[in-house]
């Protein structure tokens, strides 16, 4: 008989965490099932306690498998790995897109603020207002509002900015663009 070494609590937890606390054979999760650590290559067949040889299994699946050798990684694990890789790629693509969008809006906001208030005496709240206007109306309409405020608005930068905001708010409320 092969001498079995106990799997440490830390390794057990890491495997459970890696497998999302879900039986990789049937998909069962606590509290409906009691989770075990299963050896993909059974100890009786020379399997070790390495994390790469361990998998989360419910008690029924683990005891049902016994020391039967699995010829391949369980399909559920393989499918999950493919899905996780795809999600990671999508997340990275989304983050890149959102950063690019943020950079574009900030650049456009600077151009608009140069028209409305070249003295740069506006607050953070004003800065974020301009960005929100760009998101809702688009750069060209917000720039047109800035040019109207500069040419027809009051002389003081603060009053001119309020006039600019009024134009943008009215256009948003009325759905007027272009």
mmCIF file of C-alpha atoms in Angstrom:
data_model
loop_
_atom_site.group_PDB
_atom_site.id
_atom_site.type_symbol
_atom_site.label_atom_id
_atom_site.label_comp_id
_atom_site.label_asym_id
_atom_site.label_seq_id
_atom_site.Cartn_x
_atom_site.Cartn_y
_atom_site.Cartn_z
ATOM 1 C CA UNK A 1 0.000 0.000 0.000
ATOM 2 C CA UNK A 2 1.227 3.550 -0.851
ATOM 3 C CA UNK A 3 1.852 5.805 2.104
ATOM 4 C CA UNK A 4 -0.428 8.826 1.894
ATOM 5 C CA UNK A 5 0.696 12.272 3.081
ATOM 6 C CA UNK A 6 -2.012 14.675 4.221
ATOM 7 C CA UNK A 7 -2.649 17.709 2.030
ATOM 8 C CA UNK A 8 -1.979 20.840 4.085
ATOM 9 C CA UNK A 9 -4.854 23.189 4.919
ATOM 10 C CA UNK A 10 -3.121 25.981 3.027
ATOM 11 C CA UNK A 11 -2.768 23.919 -0.170
ATOM 12 C CA UNK A 12 -6.352 22.686 0.253
ATOM 13 C CA UNK A 13 -7.611 26.280 0.487
ATOM 14 C CA UNK A 14 -5.542 27.416 -2.522
ATOM 15 C CA UNK A 15 -6.983 24.601 -4.647
ATOM 16 C CA UNK A 16 -10.535 25.413 -3.487
ATOM 17 C CA UNK A 17 -9.925 29.080 -4.279
ATOM 18 C CA UNK A 18 -8.417 28.299 -7.695
ATOM 19 C CA UNK A 19 -11.468 26.165 -8.515
ATOM 20 C CA UNK A 20 -13.940 28.783 -7.188
ATOM 21 C CA UNK A 21 -15.079 26.465 -4.354
ATOM 22 C CA UNK A 22 -16.885 24.326 -6.932
ATOM 23 C CA UNK A 23 -16.710 20.598 -7.694
ATOM 24 C CA UNK A 24 -14.914 20.388 -11.021
ATOM 25 C CA UNK A 25 -16.790 17.209 -11.947
ATOM 26 C CA UNK A 26 -20.443 18.037 -11.240
ATOM 27 C CA UNK A 27 -20.379 21.778 -10.427
ATOM 28 C CA UNK A 28 -21.697 21.349 -6.875
ATOM 29 C CA UNK A 29 -20.964 24.093 -4.344
ATOM 30 C CA UNK A 30 -21.276 24.434 -0.568
ATOM 31 C CA UNK A 31 -23.497 24.228 1.423
ATOM 32 C CA UNK A 32 -25.225 21.670 -0.848
ATOM 33 C CA UNK A 33 -22.078 19.539 -1.058
ATOM 34 C CA UNK A 34 -19.042 18.875 1.115
ATOM 35 C CA UNK A 35 -15.868 19.680 -0.804
ATOM 36 C CA UNK A 36 -12.869 17.373 -0.898
ATOM 37 C CA UNK A 37 -9.486 17.591 -2.521
ATOM 38 C CA UNK A 38 -9.106 14.942 -5.198
ATOM 39 C CA UNK A 39 -5.885 13.707 -6.749
ATOM 40 C CA UNK A 40 -6.190 13.699 -10.548
ATOM 41 C CA UNK A 41 -3.561 10.959 -10.593
ATOM 42 C CA UNK A 42 -4.503 8.938 -7.514
ATOM 43 C CA UNK A 43 -1.962 8.455 -4.734
ATOM 44 C CA UNK A 44 -2.394 4.706 -5.292
ATOM 45 C CA UNK A 45 -1.127 5.235 -8.832
ATOM 46 C CA UNK A 46 1.824 7.420 -7.802
ATOM 47 C CA UNK A 47 0.083 10.803 -7.658
ATOM 48 C CA UNK A 48 1.625 13.535 -5.500
ATOM 49 C CA UNK A 49 0.180 16.360 -3.427
ATOM 50 C CA UNK A 50 1.265 19.034 -5.939
ATOM 51 C CA UNK A 51 -1.403 21.654 -6.697
ATOM 52 C CA UNK A 52 -1.209 20.686 -10.371
ATOM 53 C CA UNK A 53 -2.361 17.170 -9.381
ATOM 54 C CA UNK A 54 -5.133 18.358 -7.068
ATOM 55 C CA UNK A 55 -8.667 19.333 -7.958
ATOM 56 C CA UNK A 56 -11.761 20.387 -6.037
ATOM 57 C CA UNK A 57 -14.326 17.618 -5.878
ATOM 58 C CA UNK A 58 -17.493 17.048 -3.915
ATOM 59 C CA UNK A 59 -17.535 14.052 -1.583
ATOM 60 C CA UNK A 60 -19.766 11.976 -3.893
ATOM 61 C CA UNK A 61 -17.641 12.564 -7.006
ATOM 62 C CA UNK A 62 -14.369 12.029 -5.135
ATOM 63 C CA UNK A 63 -15.491 8.796 -3.530
ATOM 64 C CA UNK A 64 -17.078 7.635 -6.787
ATOM 65 C CA UNK A 65 -13.879 8.213 -8.739
ATOM 66 C CA UNK A 66 -11.767 6.366 -6.201
ATOM 67 C CA UNK A 67 -8.334 5.612 -7.697
ATOM 68 C CA UNK A 68 -9.492 5.480 -11.320
ATOM 69 C CA UNK A 69 -6.962 7.216 -13.577
ATOM 70 C CA UNK A 70 -8.326 10.134 -15.559
ATOM 71 C CA UNK A 71 -6.879 10.066 -19.046
ATOM 72 C CA UNK A 72 -7.324 13.812 -19.474
ATOM 73 C CA UNK A 73 -8.101 16.916 -17.500
ATOM 74 C CA UNK A 74 -11.822 16.925 -16.734
ATOM 75 C CA UNK A 75 -13.722 18.736 -19.465
ATOM 76 C CA UNK A 76 -15.172 21.182 -16.941
ATOM 77 C CA UNK A 77 -11.661 22.328 -15.972
ATOM 78 C CA UNK A 78 -10.516 22.636 -19.580
ATOM 79 C CA UNK A 79 -13.657 24.578 -20.561
ATOM 80 C CA UNK A 80 -13.239 26.847 -17.549
ATOM 81 C CA UNK A 81 -9.601 27.564 -18.438
ATOM 82 C CA UNK A 82 -10.591 28.540 -21.992
ATOM 83 C CA UNK A 83 -13.421 30.714 -20.676
ATOM 84 C CA UNK A 84 -11.148 32.420 -18.141
ATOM 85 C CA UNK A 85 -8.545 33.159 -20.812
ATOM 86 C CA UNK A 86 -11.226 34.633 -23.065
ATOM 87 C CA UNK A 87 -12.613 36.765 -20.216
ATOM 88 C CA UNK A 88 -9.113 38.006 -19.396
ATOM 89 C CA UNK A 89 -8.533 39.013 -23.033
ATOM 90 C CA UNK A 90 -11.884 40.809 -23.113
ATOM 91 C CA UNK A 91 -11.131 42.604 -19.846
ATOM 92 C CA UNK A 92 -7.724 43.768 -21.079
ATOM 93 C CA UNK A 93 -9.279 44.981 -24.327
ATOM 94 C CA UNK A 94 -12.029 46.802 -22.437
ATOM 95 C CA UNK A 95 -9.529 48.460 -20.085
ATOM 96 C CA UNK A 96 -7.424 49.604 -23.050
ATOM 97 C CA UNK A 97 -10.505 51.000 -24.780
ATOM 98 C CA UNK A 98 -11.694 52.825 -21.637
ATOM 99 C CA UNK A 99 -8.244 54.363 -21.047
ATOM 100 C CA UNK A 100 -8.105 55.523 -24.652
ATOM 101 C CA UNK A 101 -11.595 57.038 -24.291
ATOM 102 C CA UNK A 102 -10.653 58.753 -21.007
ATOM 103 C CA UNK A 103 -7.479 60.192 -22.571
ATOM 104 C CA UNK A 104 -9.449 61.456 -25.593
ATOM 105 C CA UNK A 105 -12.136 63.115 -23.439
ATOM 106 C CA UNK A 106 -9.512 64.786 -21.221
ATOM 107 C CA UNK A 107 -7.680 66.099 -24.285
ATOM 108 C CA UNK A 108 -10.926 67.421 -25.759
ATOM 109 C CA UNK A 109 -11.899 69.010 -22.412
ATOM 110 C CA UNK A 110 -8.581 70.895 -22.330
ATOM 111 C CA UNK A 111 -9.240 72.305 -25.806
ATOM 112 C CA UNK A 112 -12.733 73.408 -24.794
ATOM 113 C CA UNK A 113 -11.515 74.984 -21.554
ATOM 114 C CA UNK A 114 -8.928 76.943 -23.543
ATOM 115 C CA UNK A 115 -11.842 78.591 -25.355
ATOM 116 C CA UNK A 116 -14.161 79.109 -22.364
ATOM 117 C CA UNK A 117 -11.571 80.060 -19.753
ATOM 118 C CA UNK A 118 -7.988 80.441 -20.966
ATOM 119 C CA UNK A 119 -6.956 81.594 -17.470
ATOM 120 C CA UNK A 120 -7.460 78.006 -16.170
ATOM 121 C CA UNK A 121 -9.136 79.216 -12.970
ATOM 122 C CA UNK A 122 -11.816 76.518 -13.022
ATOM 123 C CA UNK A 123 -12.395 73.987 -10.264
ATOM 124 C CA UNK A 124 -12.261 70.188 -10.474
ATOM 125 C CA UNK A 125 -16.073 70.151 -10.538
ATOM 126 C CA UNK A 126 -15.998 72.443 -13.586
ATOM 127 C CA UNK A 127 -13.429 70.157 -15.242
ATOM 128 C CA UNK A 128 -15.660 67.109 -14.697
ATOM 129 C CA UNK A 129 -18.705 69.027 -15.972
ATOM 130 C CA UNK A 130 -16.951 69.662 -19.271
ATOM 131 C CA UNK A 131 -16.074 65.961 -19.536
ATOM 132 C CA UNK A 132 -19.694 64.966 -18.868
ATOM 133 C CA UNK A 133 -20.890 67.429 -21.513
ATOM 134 C CA UNK A 134 -18.508 65.822 -24.024
ATOM 135 C CA UNK A 135 -19.818 62.354 -23.124
ATOM 136 C CA UNK A 136 -23.444 63.457 -23.569
ATOM 137 C CA UNK A 137 -23.247 65.897 -26.481
ATOM 138 C CA UNK A 138 -20.022 65.036 -28.262
ATOM 139 C CA UNK A 139 -16.903 67.125 -28.687
ATOM 140 C CA UNK A 140 -18.036 69.243 -31.637
ATOM 141 C CA UNK A 141 -21.294 70.393 -30.014
ATOM 142 C CA UNK A 142 -19.547 71.213 -26.737
ATOM 143 C CA UNK A 143 -16.885 73.154 -28.619
ATOM 144 C CA UNK A 144 -19.648 75.036 -30.465
ATOM 145 C CA UNK A 145 -21.225 75.891 -27.063
ATOM 146 C CA UNK A 146 -17.814 77.087 -25.827
ATOM 147 C CA UNK A 147 -17.374 79.305 -28.888
ATOM 148 C CA UNK A 148 -20.889 80.757 -28.437
ATOM 149 C CA UNK A 149 -20.185 81.439 -24.753
ATOM 150 C CA UNK A 150 -16.872 83.093 -25.595
ATOM 151 C CA UNK A 151 -18.256 85.288 -28.371
ATOM 152 C CA UNK A 152 -21.643 86.216 -26.830
ATOM 153 C CA UNK A 153 -21.160 85.587 -23.134
ATOM 154 C CA UNK A 154 -20.028 87.758 -20.238
ATOM 155 C CA UNK A 155 -16.458 88.994 -19.935
ATOM 156 C CA UNK A 156 -15.611 87.349 -16.605
ATOM 157 C CA UNK A 157 -14.353 83.768 -16.968
ATOM 158 C CA UNK A 158 -16.635 82.444 -14.188
ATOM 159 C CA UNK A 159 -19.754 84.038 -15.676
ATOM 160 C CA UNK A 160 -18.758 82.910 -19.167
ATOM 161 C CA UNK A 161 -18.316 79.347 -17.865
ATOM 162 C CA UNK A 162 -21.781 79.435 -16.262
ATOM 163 C CA UNK A 163 -23.226 80.677 -19.552
ATOM 164 C CA UNK A 164 -21.428 77.828 -21.366
ATOM 165 C CA UNK A 165 -22.849 75.293 -18.870
ATOM 166 C CA UNK A 166 -26.343 76.721 -19.392
ATOM 167 C CA UNK A 167 -26.053 76.240 -23.144
ATOM 168 C CA UNK A 168 -24.888 72.632 -22.701
ATOM 169 C CA UNK A 169 -27.591 71.820 -20.122
ATOM 170 C CA UNK A 170 -30.287 73.270 -22.394
ATOM 171 C CA UNK A 171 -29.045 71.273 -25.377
ATOM 172 C CA UNK A 172 -28.967 68.069 -23.311
ATOM 173 C CA UNK A 173 -32.473 68.696 -21.943
ATOM 174 C CA UNK A 174 -33.868 69.567 -25.396
ATOM 175 C CA UNK A 175 -31.939 66.843 -27.208
ATOM 176 C CA UNK A 176 -30.584 69.482 -29.577
ATOM 177 C CA UNK A 177 -27.311 68.638 -31.299
ATOM 178 C CA UNK A 178 -25.589 69.421 -34.537
#
